[in-house]
PDB file of C-alpha atoms and ligand atoms in Angstrom:
ATOM      1  CA  UNK I   2     137.782  97.506 111.979  1.00 97.00           C
ATOM      2  CA  UNK I   3     135.392  96.724 114.951  1.00 98.00           C
ATOM      3  CA  UNK I   4     131.481  96.442 115.224  1.00 98.00           C
ATOM      4  CA  UNK I   5     130.220  96.883 118.783  1.00 98.00           C
ATOM      5  CA  UNK I   6     126.837  95.471 118.175  1.00 96.00           C
ATOM      6  CA  UNK I   7     124.254  97.467 120.407  1.00 96.00           C
ATOM      7  CA  UNK I   8     121.977  95.573 123.115  1.00 93.00           C
ATOM      8  CA  UNK I   9     119.180  92.667 122.353  1.00 89.00           C
ATOM      9  CA  UNK I  10     116.463  95.028 120.670  1.00 88.00           C
ATOM     10  CA  UNK I  11     118.428  98.032 119.928  1.00 94.00           C
ATOM     11  CA  UNK I  12     119.198  99.853 117.353  1.00 97.00           C
ATOM     12  CA  UNK I  13     122.833 101.514 116.456  1.00 97.00           C
ATOM     13  CA  UNK I  14     126.332  99.362 116.290  1.00 98.00           C
ATOM     14  CA  UNK I  15     129.493 101.451 117.127  1.00 98.00           C
ATOM     15  CA  UNK I  16     132.277 101.400 114.448  1.00 98.00           C
ATOM     16  CA  UNK I  17     135.813 101.730 115.859  1.00 98.00           C
ATOM     17  CA  UNK I  18     139.203 101.103 115.151  1.00 98.00           C
ATOM     18  CA  UNK I  19     138.459 102.107 111.570  1.00 98.00           C
ATOM     19  CA  UNK I  20     139.670 104.899 108.893  1.00 98.00           C
ATOM     20  CA  UNK I  21     136.867 105.307 106.626  1.00 97.00           C
ATOM     21  CA  UNK I  22     139.683 106.811 104.070  1.00 97.00           C
ATOM     22  CA  UNK I  23     141.300 103.551 104.202  1.00 97.00           C
ATOM     23  CA  UNK I  24     138.217 101.314 103.744  1.00 98.00           C
ATOM     24  CA  UNK I  25     138.560  98.468 101.962  1.00 98.00           C
ATOM     25  CA  UNK I  26     135.697  96.748  99.706  1.00 98.00           C
ATOM     26  CA  UNK I  27     135.862  93.615 102.234  1.00 98.00           C
ATOM     27  CA  UNK I  28     135.392  96.192 105.002  1.00 98.00           C
ATOM     28  CA  UNK I  29     132.383  97.924 102.949  1.00 98.00           C
ATOM     29  CA  UNK I  30     130.639  94.615 102.826  1.00 98.00           C
ATOM     30  CA  UNK I  31     130.966  94.001 106.063  1.00 98.00           C
ATOM     31  CA  UNK I  32     129.656  97.872 106.970  1.00 98.00           C
ATOM     32  CA  UNK I  33     126.528  97.271 104.633  1.00 98.00           C
ATOM     33  CA  UNK I  34     126.195  93.933 106.525  1.00 98.00           C
ATOM     34  CA  UNK I  35     126.246  95.730 109.766  1.00 98.00           C
ATOM     35  CA  UNK I  36     123.697  98.799 108.907  1.00 98.00           C
ATOM     36  CA  UNK I  37     120.728  96.182 107.757  1.00 98.00           C
ATOM     37  CA  UNK I  38     121.704  94.215 110.688  1.00 98.00           C
ATOM     38  CA  UNK I  39     121.632  97.050 113.454  1.00 98.00           C
ATOM     39  CA  UNK I  40     119.675  99.579 111.398  1.00 98.00           C
ATOM     40  CA  UNK I  41     122.514 102.249 112.573  1.00 98.00           C
ATOM     41  CA  UNK I  42     125.660 102.515 112.634  1.00 98.00           C
ATOM     42  CA  UNK I  43     127.810 105.242 113.974  1.00 98.00           C
ATOM     43  CA  UNK I  44     131.608 105.282 112.625  1.00 98.00           C
ATOM     44  CA  UNK I  45     133.606 106.898 115.662  1.00 98.00           C
ATOM     45  CA  UNK I  46     136.717 108.939 115.443  1.00 98.00           C
ATOM     46  CA  UNK I  47     136.231 110.396 111.844  1.00 98.00           C
ATOM     47  CA  UNK I  48     138.221 113.116 110.534  1.00 97.00           C
ATOM     48  CA  UNK I  49     137.150 113.292 106.854  1.00 98.00           C
ATOM     49  CA  UNK I  50     137.401 115.921 103.774  1.00 98.00           C
ATOM     50  CA  UNK I  51     134.796 116.176 101.502  1.00 98.00           C
ATOM     51  CA  UNK I  52     136.340 114.526  98.551  1.00 98.00           C
ATOM     52  CA  UNK I  53     137.198 111.766 100.847  1.00 98.00           C
ATOM     53  CA  UNK I  54     133.419 111.881 102.037  1.00 98.00           C
ATOM     54  CA  UNK I  55     132.173 111.314  98.784  1.00 98.00           C
ATOM     55  CA  UNK I  56     134.909 108.420  97.919  1.00 98.00           C
ATOM     56  CA  UNK I  57     133.755 106.785 101.160  1.00 98.00           C
ATOM     57  CA  UNK I  58     130.302 106.778 100.349  1.00 98.00           C
ATOM     58  CA  UNK I  59     130.544 105.495  96.578  1.00 98.00           C
ATOM     59  CA  UNK I  60     132.325 102.612  98.401  1.00 98.00           C
ATOM     60  CA  UNK I  61     129.510 101.700  99.757  1.00 98.00           C
ATOM     61  CA  UNK I  62     127.751 102.328  96.818  1.00 98.00           C
ATOM     62  CA  UNK I  63     125.961 104.726  94.117  1.00 98.00           C
ATOM     63  CA  UNK I  64     125.902 108.238  95.915  1.00 98.00           C
ATOM     64  CA  UNK I  65     122.647 110.043  95.245  1.00 98.00           C
ATOM     65  CA  UNK I  66     122.494 113.727  93.765  1.00 98.00           C
ATOM     66  CA  UNK I  67     119.576 115.185  95.342  1.00 98.00           C
ATOM     67  CA  UNK I  68     117.130 116.391  92.744  1.00 97.00           C
ATOM     68  CA  UNK I  69     117.257 120.192  93.795  1.00 97.00           C
ATOM     69  CA  UNK I  70     120.367 121.955  93.199  1.00 97.00           C
ATOM     70  CA  UNK I  71     119.931 124.133  95.692  1.00 97.00           C
ATOM     71  CA  UNK I  72     120.698 121.592  98.101  1.00 98.00           C
ATOM     72  CA  UNK I  73     123.948 120.550  96.768  1.00 98.00           C
ATOM     73  CA  UNK I  74     127.293 121.803  98.087  1.00 98.00           C
ATOM     74  CA  UNK I  75     129.187 123.437  95.381  1.00 97.00           C
ATOM     75  CA  UNK I  76     132.096 121.534  94.967  1.00 97.00           C
ATOM     76  CA  UNK I  77     130.497 118.084  95.309  1.00 98.00           C
ATOM     77  CA  UNK I  78     126.756 117.671  94.452  1.00 98.00           C
ATOM     78  CA  UNK I  79     126.571 114.562  96.115  1.00 98.00           C
ATOM     79  CA  UNK I  80     126.830 115.916  99.171  1.00 98.00           C
ATOM     80  CA  UNK I  81     123.051 117.784 100.136  1.00 98.00           C
ATOM     81  CA  UNK I  82     124.146 120.467 102.753  1.00 98.00           C
ATOM     82  CA  UNK I  83     122.052 122.122 105.489  1.00 97.00           C
ATOM     83  CA  UNK I  84     123.447 125.202 107.079  1.00 96.00           C
ATOM     84  CA  UNK I  85     122.343 127.952 108.819  1.00 95.00           C
ATOM     85  CA  UNK I  86     125.338 129.494 108.404  1.00 96.00           C
ATOM     86  CA  UNK I  87     127.617 130.795 105.371  1.00 96.00           C
ATOM     87  CA  UNK I  88     130.334 128.585 104.017  1.00 95.00           C
ATOM     88  CA  UNK I  89     132.950 130.241 102.756  1.00 93.00           C
ATOM     89  CA  UNK I  90     131.338 133.760 103.043  1.00 95.00           C
ATOM     90  CA  UNK I  91     128.204 131.847 100.312  1.00 95.00           C
ATOM     91  CA  UNK I  92     124.590 130.338 101.397  1.00 96.00           C
ATOM     92  CA  UNK I  93     124.777 126.760 100.421  1.00 96.00           C
ATOM     93  CA  UNK I  94     121.811 124.117 100.650  1.00 97.00           C
ATOM     94  CA  UNK I  95     119.167 124.938 102.955  1.00 96.00           C
ATOM     95  CA  UNK I  96     118.656 126.557 106.538  1.00 95.00           C
ATOM     96  CA  UNK I  97     117.812 123.174 108.014  1.00 93.00           C
ATOM     97  CA  UNK I  98     116.114 119.957 107.325  1.00 94.00           C
ATOM     98  CA  UNK I  99     114.030 117.162 108.363  1.00 94.00           C
ATOM     99  CA  UNK I 100     112.344 118.643 111.199  1.00 95.00           C
ATOM    100  CA  UNK I 101     109.248 116.271 110.823  1.00 97.00           C
ATOM    101  CA  UNK I 102     109.139 112.653 111.123  1.00 98.00           C
ATOM    102  CA  UNK I 103     110.076 111.049 107.754  1.00 98.00           C
ATOM    103  CA  UNK I 104     112.477 108.883 105.914  1.00 98.00           C
ATOM    104  CA  UNK I 105     114.641 110.369 103.231  1.00 98.00           C
ATOM    105  CA  UNK I 106     112.874 110.117  99.475  1.00 98.00           C
ATOM    106  CA  UNK I 107     110.009 108.288 100.632  1.00 98.00           C
ATOM    107  CA  UNK I 108     107.647 110.540  98.232  1.00 98.00           C
ATOM    108  CA  UNK I 109     110.110 109.633  95.228  1.00 98.00           C
ATOM    109  CA  UNK I 110     109.820 106.167  93.152  1.00 98.00           C
ATOM    110  CA  UNK I 111     113.344 104.904  93.929  1.00 98.00           C
ATOM    111  CA  UNK I 112     113.533 106.118  97.862  1.00 98.00           C
ATOM    112  CA  UNK I 113     116.926 106.109  99.360  1.00 98.00           C
ATOM    113  CA  UNK I 114     117.826 102.887 100.881  1.00 98.00           C
ATOM    114  CA  UNK I 115     121.130 104.428 103.369  1.00 98.00           C
ATOM    115  CA  UNK I 116     121.339 107.942 104.088  1.00 98.00           C
ATOM    116  CA  UNK I 117     124.904 109.021 105.558  1.00 98.00           C
ATOM    117  CA  UNK I 118     125.110 112.356 107.869  1.00 98.00           C
ATOM    118  CA  UNK I 119     128.199 113.707 108.994  1.00 98.00           C
ATOM    119  CA  UNK I 120     127.728 116.219 111.517  1.00 97.00           C
ATOM    120  CA  UNK I 121     130.035 119.244 110.934  1.00 97.00           C
ATOM    121  CA  UNK I 122     128.730 121.996 113.360  1.00 96.00           C
ATOM    122  CA  UNK I 123     125.910 121.621 115.416  1.00 95.00           C
ATOM    123  CA  UNK I 124     124.440 123.644 119.159  1.00 89.00           C
ATOM    124  CA  UNK I 125     124.765 122.064 122.592  1.00 85.00           C
ATOM    125  CA  UNK I 126     121.412 121.479 122.972  1.00 83.00           C
ATOM    126  CA  UNK I 127     120.504 120.131 119.410  1.00 83.00           C
ATOM    127  CA  UNK I 128     122.945 117.488 118.912  1.00 91.00           C
ATOM    128  CA  UNK I 129     121.442 114.398 117.635  1.00 94.00           C
ATOM    129  CA  UNK I 130     119.308 112.621 115.198  1.00 97.00           C
ATOM    130  CA  UNK I 131     116.425 110.990 116.424  1.00 98.00           C
ATOM    131  CA  UNK I 132     114.853 107.302 115.128  1.00 98.00           C
ATOM    132  CA  UNK I 133     112.149 105.179 115.484  1.00 98.00           C
ATOM    133  CA  UNK I 134     112.400 101.672 114.338  1.00 98.00           C
ATOM    134  CA  UNK I 135     109.462 100.745 112.428  1.00 98.00           C
ATOM    135  CA  UNK I 136     109.878  97.109 112.075  1.00 98.00           C
ATOM    136  CA  UNK I 137     109.436  97.378 115.782  1.00 98.00           C
ATOM    137  CA  UNK I 138     106.593  99.482 115.670  1.00 98.00           C
ATOM    138  CA  UNK I 139     104.520  97.059 112.775  1.00 98.00           C
ATOM    139  CA  UNK I 140     105.165  94.212 115.176  1.00 98.00           C
ATOM    140  CA  UNK I 141     103.625  96.231 118.113  1.00 98.00           C
ATOM    141  CA  UNK I 142     100.576  97.168 116.006  1.00 98.00           C
ATOM    142  CA  UNK I 143      96.969  95.983 117.273  1.00 98.00           C
ATOM    143  CA  UNK I 144      96.734  93.123 114.340  1.00 97.00           C
ATOM    144  CA  UNK I 145      93.024  94.726 113.569  1.00 96.00           C
ATOM    145  CA  UNK I 146      95.300  97.767 112.803  1.00 97.00           C
ATOM    146  CA  UNK I 147      97.954  96.133 110.881  1.00 96.00           C
ATOM    147  CA  UNK I 148      95.480  93.981 108.705  1.00 96.00           C
ATOM    148  CA  UNK I 149      93.980  96.995 107.281  1.00 96.00           C
ATOM    149  CA  UNK I 150      97.399  97.577 105.815  1.00 98.00           C
ATOM    150  CA  UNK I 151      98.063  94.137 104.159  1.00 96.00           C
ATOM    151  CA  UNK I 152      98.095  94.922 100.374  1.00 95.00           C
ATOM    152  CA  UNK I 153      97.192  98.814 101.197  1.00 98.00           C
ATOM    153  CA  UNK I 154      99.003 101.439  99.110  1.00 98.00           C
ATOM    154  CA  UNK I 155     100.114 104.461 101.179  1.00 98.00           C
ATOM    155  CA  UNK I 156     100.133 108.330  99.574  1.00 98.00           C
ATOM    156  CA  UNK I 157     103.652 109.950  99.689  1.00 98.00           C
ATOM    157  CA  UNK I 158     104.246 113.453  99.498  1.00 98.00           C
ATOM    158  CA  UNK I 159     106.857 115.952  99.554  1.00 97.00           C
ATOM    159  CA  UNK I 160     105.304 119.412  97.996  1.00 96.00           C
ATOM    160  CA  UNK I 161     104.374 120.458 101.755  1.00 95.00           C
ATOM    161  CA  UNK I 162     108.221 120.252 102.425  1.00 96.00           C
ATOM    162  CA  UNK I 163     109.027 122.397  99.357  1.00 96.00           C
ATOM    163  CA  UNK I 164     111.692 125.071 100.550  1.00 96.00           C
ATOM    164  CA  UNK I 165     111.297 128.343  98.543  1.00 95.00           C
ATOM    165  CA  UNK I 166     114.734 129.446  96.640  1.00 95.00           C
ATOM    166  CA  UNK I 167     115.718 132.490  94.997  1.00 94.00           C
ATOM    167  CA  UNK I 168     114.167 131.282  91.458  1.00 95.00           C
ATOM    168  CA  UNK I 169     110.631 131.702  93.375  1.00 97.00           C
ATOM    169  CA  UNK I 170     110.839 135.193  93.845  1.00 97.00           C
ATOM    170  CA  UNK I 171     107.554 136.920  91.520  1.00 98.00           C
ATOM    171  CA  UNK I 172     106.266 133.676  91.014  1.00 98.00           C
ATOM    172  CA  UNK I 173     102.867 133.033  92.726  1.00 98.00           C
ATOM    173  CA  UNK I 174     102.425 129.931  95.041  1.00 97.00           C
ATOM    174  CA  UNK I 175     100.216 128.897  92.434  1.00 97.00           C
ATOM    175  CA  UNK I 176     102.291 128.534  90.028  1.00 98.00           C
ATOM    176  CA  UNK I 177     104.902 126.991  92.101  1.00 97.00           C
ATOM    177  CA  UNK I 178     102.793 124.386  93.508  1.00 97.00           C
ATOM    178  CA  UNK I 179     101.775 123.071  89.455  1.00 97.00           C
ATOM    179  CA  UNK I 180     105.573 123.132  89.098  1.00 97.00           C
ATOM    180  CA  UNK I 181     106.652 120.931  92.145  1.00 96.00           C
ATOM    181  CA  UNK I 182     102.969 118.289  91.667  1.00 96.00           C
ATOM    182  CA  UNK I 183     103.802 118.502  87.706  1.00 97.00           C
ATOM    183  CA  UNK I 184     108.090 117.481  88.687  1.00 96.00           C
ATOM    184  CA  UNK I 185     107.038 115.700  92.188  1.00 96.00           C
ATOM    185  CA  UNK I 186     103.880 113.958  91.893  1.00 98.00           C
ATOM    186  CA  UNK I 187     102.632 111.890  94.763  1.00 98.00           C
ATOM    187  CA  UNK I 188     104.253 108.294  95.044  1.00 98.00           C
ATOM    188  CA  UNK I 189     102.598 105.435  95.852  1.00 98.00           C
ATOM    189  CA  UNK I 190     104.446 102.632  97.770  1.00 98.00           C
ATOM    190  CA  UNK I 191     103.366  99.646 100.290  1.00 98.00           C
ATOM    191  CA  UNK I 192     102.160 100.716 103.442  1.00 98.00           C
ATOM    192  CA  UNK I 193     104.040  97.750 104.584  1.00 98.00           C
ATOM    193  CA  UNK I 194     107.366  96.695 102.763  1.00 98.00           C
ATOM    194  CA  UNK I 195     109.464  93.692 103.449  1.00 98.00           C
ATOM    195  CA  UNK I 196     113.219  94.958 103.401  1.00 98.00           C
ATOM    196  CA  UNK I 197     115.162  93.002 100.207  1.00 98.00           C
ATOM    197  CA  UNK I 198     118.330  91.748 102.217  1.00 98.00           C
ATOM    198  CA  UNK I 199     116.988  90.323 105.532  1.00 98.00           C
ATOM    199  CA  UNK I 200     113.052  89.733 104.841  1.00 98.00           C
ATOM    200  CA  UNK I 201     111.967  91.850 107.691  1.00 98.00           C
ATOM    201  CA  UNK I 202     108.787  93.751 107.059  1.00 98.00           C
ATOM    202  CA  UNK I 203     108.253  97.609 108.018  1.00 98.00           C
ATOM    203  CA  UNK I 204     106.092 100.254 108.336  1.00 98.00           C
ATOM    204  CA  UNK I 205     106.425 102.678 105.961  1.00 98.00           C
ATOM    205  CA  UNK I 206     104.488 105.572 106.474  1.00 98.00           C
ATOM    206  CA  UNK I 207     105.366 108.864 108.690  1.00 98.00           C
ATOM    207  CA  UNK I 208     103.946 112.024 109.220  1.00 98.00           C
ATOM    208  CA  UNK I 209     106.314 113.980 107.317  1.00 98.00           C
ATOM    209  CA  UNK I 210     105.425 112.911 103.899  1.00 98.00           C
ATOM    210  CA  UNK I 211     102.538 110.482 104.177  1.00 98.00           C
ATOM    211  CA  UNK I 212      99.295 112.149 102.816  1.00 98.00           C
ATOM    212  CA  UNK I 213      97.067 109.369 102.488  1.00 98.00           C
ATOM    213  CA  UNK I 214      95.909 105.481 101.353  1.00 98.00           C
ATOM    214  CA  UNK I 215      94.610 104.365  98.281  1.00 98.00           C
ATOM    215  CA  UNK I 216      91.184 102.933  98.245  1.00 97.00           C
ATOM    216  CA  UNK I 217      90.439 105.128 101.200  1.00 97.00           C
ATOM    217  CA  UNK I 218      87.872 108.183 102.017  1.00 97.00           C
ATOM    218  CA  UNK I 219      89.952 111.217 102.909  1.00 97.00           C
ATOM    219  CA  UNK I 220      88.084 110.578 106.366  1.00 98.00           C
ATOM    220  CA  UNK I 221      89.148 107.264 106.670  1.00 98.00           C
ATOM    221  CA  UNK I 222      92.491 108.004 105.136  1.00 98.00           C
ATOM    222  CA  UNK I 223      92.851 110.537 108.104  1.00 98.00           C
ATOM    223  CA  UNK I 224      92.144 108.607 110.630  1.00 98.00           C
ATOM    224  CA  UNK I 225      94.425 105.699 109.603  1.00 98.00           C
ATOM    225  CA  UNK I 226      97.141 107.776 109.500  1.00 98.00           C
ATOM    226  CA  UNK I 227      96.581 109.673 112.579  1.00 98.00           C
ATOM    227  CA  UNK I 228      96.212 106.349 114.638  1.00 98.00           C
ATOM    228  CA  UNK I 229      99.587 104.933 112.936  1.00 98.00           C
ATOM    229  CA  UNK I 230     101.341 108.274 114.071  1.00 98.00           C
ATOM    230  CA  UNK I 231      99.504 108.151 117.247  1.00 98.00           C
ATOM    231  CA  UNK I 232     101.485 104.582 117.965  1.00 98.00           C
ATOM    232  CA  UNK I 233     104.506 105.313 116.090  1.00 98.00           C
ATOM    233  CA  UNK I 234     105.410 108.253 117.712  1.00 98.00           C
ATOM    234  CA  UNK I 235     105.775 107.567 121.280  1.00 98.00           C
ATOM    235  CA  UNK I 236     108.755 108.675 123.496  1.00 98.00           C
ATOM    236  CA  UNK I 237     109.133 104.707 124.352  1.00 97.00           C
ATOM    237  CA  UNK I 238     110.177 104.046 120.966  1.00 98.00           C
ATOM    238  CA  UNK I 239     112.594 107.010 120.082  1.00 98.00           C
ATOM    239  CA  UNK I 240     115.954 106.319 120.034  1.00 98.00           C
ATOM    240  CA  UNK I 241     118.457 109.836 120.095  1.00 97.00           C
ATOM    241  CA  UNK I 242     121.829 109.338 118.517  1.00 97.00           C
ATOM    242  CA  UNK I 243     123.468 112.052 119.945  1.00 96.00           C
ATOM    243  CA  UNK I 244     126.681 113.452 117.621  1.00 96.00           C
ATOM    244  CA  UNK I 245     130.140 113.591 118.742  1.00 96.00           C
ATOM    245  CA  UNK I 246     133.573 114.596 117.570  1.00 96.00           C
ATOM    246  CA  UNK I 247     134.047 113.038 115.183  1.00 98.00           C
ATOM    247  CA  UNK I 248     130.654 110.806 114.350  1.00 98.00           C
ATOM    248  CA  UNK I 249     129.708 109.784 110.853  1.00 98.00           C
ATOM    249  CA  UNK I 250     126.191 107.956 110.833  1.00 98.00           C
ATOM    250  CA  UNK I 251     125.005 105.448 108.698  1.00 98.00           C
ATOM    251  CA  UNK I 252     121.466 104.427 108.645  1.00 98.00           C
ATOM    252  CA  UNK I 253     118.675 101.774 106.738  1.00 98.00           C
ATOM    253  CA  UNK I 254     116.400 104.413 105.750  1.00 98.00           C
ATOM    254  CA  UNK I 255     114.027 101.429 104.355  1.00 98.00           C
ATOM    255  CA  UNK I 256     113.366 100.784 108.075  1.00 98.00           C
ATOM    256  CA  UNK I 257     114.036 103.944 110.562  1.00 98.00           C
ATOM    257  CA  UNK I 258     112.233 106.705 109.772  1.00 98.00           C
ATOM    258  CA  UNK I 259     114.041 110.261 111.688  1.00 98.00           C
ATOM    259  CA  UNK I 260     113.663 113.247 112.924  1.00 98.00           C
ATOM    260  CA  UNK I 261     116.540 116.227 113.047  1.00 96.00           C
ATOM    261  CA  UNK I 262     116.902 117.970 116.595  1.00 92.00           C
ATOM    262  CA  UNK I 263     115.444 121.374 116.069  1.00 89.00           C
ATOM    263  CA  UNK I 264     118.790 124.063 116.440  1.00 91.00           C
ATOM    264  CA  UNK I 265     117.639 127.081 119.344  1.00 91.00           C
ATOM    265  CA  UNK I 266     117.893 130.341 117.502  1.00 89.00           C
ATOM    266  CA  UNK I 267     120.734 131.956 116.843  1.00 91.00           C
ATOM    267  CA  UNK I 268     123.086 128.776 117.119  1.00 94.00           C
ATOM    268  CA  UNK I 269     124.862 127.800 114.092  1.00 95.00           C
ATOM    269  CA  UNK I 270     124.476 123.638 112.742  1.00 95.00           C
ATOM    270  CA  UNK I 271     126.253 122.278 109.492  1.00 96.00           C
ATOM    271  CA  UNK I 272     125.468 118.943 108.537  1.00 97.00           C
ATOM    272  CA  UNK I 273     126.455 116.810 105.078  1.00 98.00           C
ATOM    273  CA  UNK I 274     124.274 114.307 104.206  1.00 98.00           C
ATOM    274  CA  UNK I 275     125.079 112.085 101.326  1.00 98.00           C
ATOM    275  CA  UNK I 276     122.073 109.286 100.232  1.00 98.00           C
ATOM    276  CA  UNK I 277     123.475 106.451  99.243  1.00 98.00           C
ATOM    277  CA  UNK I 278     121.505 103.371  96.852  1.00 98.00           C
ATOM    278  CA  UNK I 279     122.651  99.995  97.103  1.00 98.00           C
ATOM    279  CA  UNK I 280     121.998  98.308  94.392  1.00 98.00           C
ATOM    280  CA  UNK I 281     119.171  96.245  95.884  1.00 98.00           C
ATOM    281  CA  UNK I 282     115.041  97.075  94.906  1.00 98.00           C
ATOM    282  CA  UNK I 283     113.691  99.051  97.552  1.00 98.00           C
ATOM    283  CA  UNK I 284     111.429  96.188  98.823  1.00 98.00           C
ATOM    284  CA  UNK I 285     110.652  93.246  98.146  1.00 95.00           C
ATOM    285  CA  UNK I 286     107.978  92.623  95.292  1.00 80.00           C
TER     286      UNK I 286
HETATM  287  O1  7UC M   9     114.172 120.168 103.720  1.00 57.97           O
HETATM  288  C1  7UC M   9     113.568 119.116 103.763  1.00 57.97           C
HETATM  289  O2  7UC M   9     113.606 118.895 104.788  1.00 57.97           O
HETATM  290  C2  7UC M   9     114.618 117.971 102.299  1.00 57.97           C
HETATM  291  C3  7UC M   9     112.971 117.257 102.101  1.00 57.97           C
HETATM  292  C4  7UC M   9     111.842 117.992 101.812  1.00 57.97           C
HETATM  293  N1  7UC M   9     113.649 115.963 101.577  1.00 57.97           N
HETATM  294  C5  7UC M   9     114.964 115.058 102.015  1.00 57.97           C
HETATM  295  C6  7UC M   9     114.151 113.858 101.580  1.00 57.97           C
HETATM  296  O3  7UC M   9     115.659 113.084 101.181  1.00 57.97           O
HETATM  297  O4  7UC M   9     113.460 113.140 102.030  1.00 57.97           O
HETATM  298 FE1   FE M  10     115.758 113.587 106.309  1.00 57.97          FE
END
């Protein structure tokens, strides 16, 4: 296994000469260390069956089972499916996910430390994932802005991204919203988090899931959020990782926000995600 580190100030290492089916415990340890160091790693030339994919995730940590079963692969609940075409004649997962800036499970009490994505089918124009390094964003914020975030908690909510499913037919929006608010209430997390392993601080805010800040009025919250989003989502901050045949992506979901590329109408897209808990707290207390 060889790890090709990115250039200075860049994210994304390439892992070559590696077969994930043969991953040893020592290699798994080096891979996770590379994710913390380079924030994104891309395994080149992988050809994994679904059971092999889940087994590889187990080598890296504890695979997550997403809280909503309508996202699950029928044979492997650990695989979160984004597919706009049927798989073996059946609708599986949801037609598309995360076409907004976010970090996975940000709205939950225990967000996902690591995310793996194994693209299965993609279109010519929409073959990639976009990333922003939030440690870099934080470091570049004007001091008068970052000082407003010290000891400030942000409100994270997933409810606006809820996708109706078959069981919602004949239910009112009010009923559905009431259930979401009860089962997945908003989570509060520090607006600045400290990585438990590297100690690097990053901004933990996204336009996809962050809806406000504790202790601020609605107007103040909105203004602060839109200022932060303006500083974050600048084209020069975006790293686009283009998918090639055989690529398997793994990233540090504490430090990076990401956005899926939008698939043009009529084009197929299928990707398999596995979230991984790495055994560390999400952020340092
Ligand atoms: O369908 C989606 O965009 C999924 C989103 C609400 N949650 C994925 C996650 O892990 O945060
Ligand atoms: Fe995502």
